[in-house]
Amino acid sequence: MKKTLCYKAVARKTDKMVSDGFIVVEIEIIDRVFDKQLENYYQESLKKLKSSIFPKSGE
């Protein structure tokens, strides 16, 4: 059985940019989650965040 590790973390922009245009961020890990129910909660939260940042066209 494969065990998935899920992180609750915060990313902060550092105001640095590398030469190829990528923005550098600092990531602070707040919590590690092994429990399947909590993992599902964090994965659902991530999906909601992604959909708010990258809305599907036609909505």
GROMACS .gro file of C-alpha atoms in nm:
model
   59
    1MET     CA    1   0.000   0.000   0.000
    2LYS     CA    2   0.140   0.337  -0.102
    3LYS     CA    3   0.118   0.601   0.172
    4THR     CA    4   0.076   0.960   0.059
    5LEU     CA    5   0.215   1.246   0.262
    6CYS     CA    6   0.031   1.576   0.239
    7TYR     CA    7   0.165   1.910   0.361
    8LYS     CA    8  -0.017   2.215   0.490
    9ALA     CA    9   0.215   2.500   0.394
   10VAL     CA   10   0.237   2.870   0.326
   11ALA     CA   11   0.419   3.017   0.025
   12ARG     CA   12   0.547   3.373   0.029
   13LYS     CA   13   0.682   3.571  -0.266
   14THR     CA   14   1.042   3.682  -0.199
   15ASP     CA   15   1.052   3.963  -0.461
   16LYS     CA   16   1.337   3.781  -0.635
   17MET     CA   17   1.316   3.665  -0.995
   18VAL     CA   18   1.556   3.434  -1.172
   19SER     CA   19   1.678   3.511  -1.523
   20ASP     CA   20   1.423   3.290  -1.703
   21GLY     CA   21   1.124   3.473  -1.549
   22PHE     CA   22   1.029   3.241  -1.264
   23ILE     CA   23   0.927   3.404  -0.935
   24VAL     CA   24   1.108   3.274  -0.628
   25VAL     CA   25   0.891   3.183  -0.329
   26GLU     CA   26   0.970   3.079   0.026
   27ILE     CA   27   0.768   2.780   0.151
   28GLU     CA   28   0.701   2.725   0.522
   29ILE     CA   29   0.566   2.381   0.610
   30ILE     CA   30   0.307   2.413   0.887
   31ASP     CA   31   0.188   2.056   0.923
   32ARG     CA   32   0.237   1.710   0.774
   33VAL     CA   33  -0.071   1.494   0.734
   34PHE     CA   34  -0.077   1.115   0.710
   35ASP     CA   35  -0.443   1.056   0.794
   36LYS     CA   36  -0.647   0.979   0.479
   37GLN     CA   37  -0.947   1.193   0.579
   38LEU     CA   38  -0.731   1.499   0.646
   39GLU     CA   39  -0.533   1.432   0.329
   40ASN     CA   40  -0.859   1.439   0.130
   41TYR     CA   41  -0.956   1.767   0.300
   42TYR     CA   42  -0.625   1.930   0.205
   43GLN     CA   43  -0.642   1.797  -0.151
   44GLU     CA   44  -0.995   1.940  -0.189
   45SER     CA   45  -0.875   2.275  -0.049
   46LEU     CA   46  -0.591   2.275  -0.302
   47LYS     CA   47  -0.834   2.206  -0.588
   48LYS     CA   48  -1.053   2.499  -0.475
   49LEU     CA   49  -0.749   2.728  -0.456
   50LYS     CA   50  -0.630   2.625  -0.803
   51SER     CA   51  -0.977   2.676  -0.951
   52SER     CA   52  -0.999   3.024  -0.797
   53ILE     CA   53  -0.661   3.118  -0.946
   54PHE     CA   54  -0.711   2.946  -1.282
   55PRO     CA   55  -1.088   2.957  -1.354
   56LYS     CA   56  -1.213   2.738  -1.636
   57SER     CA   57  -1.306   2.927  -1.951
   58GLY     CA   58  -1.675   2.965  -2.024
   59GLU     CA   59  -1.786   3.010  -1.663
   0.00000   0.00000   0.00000
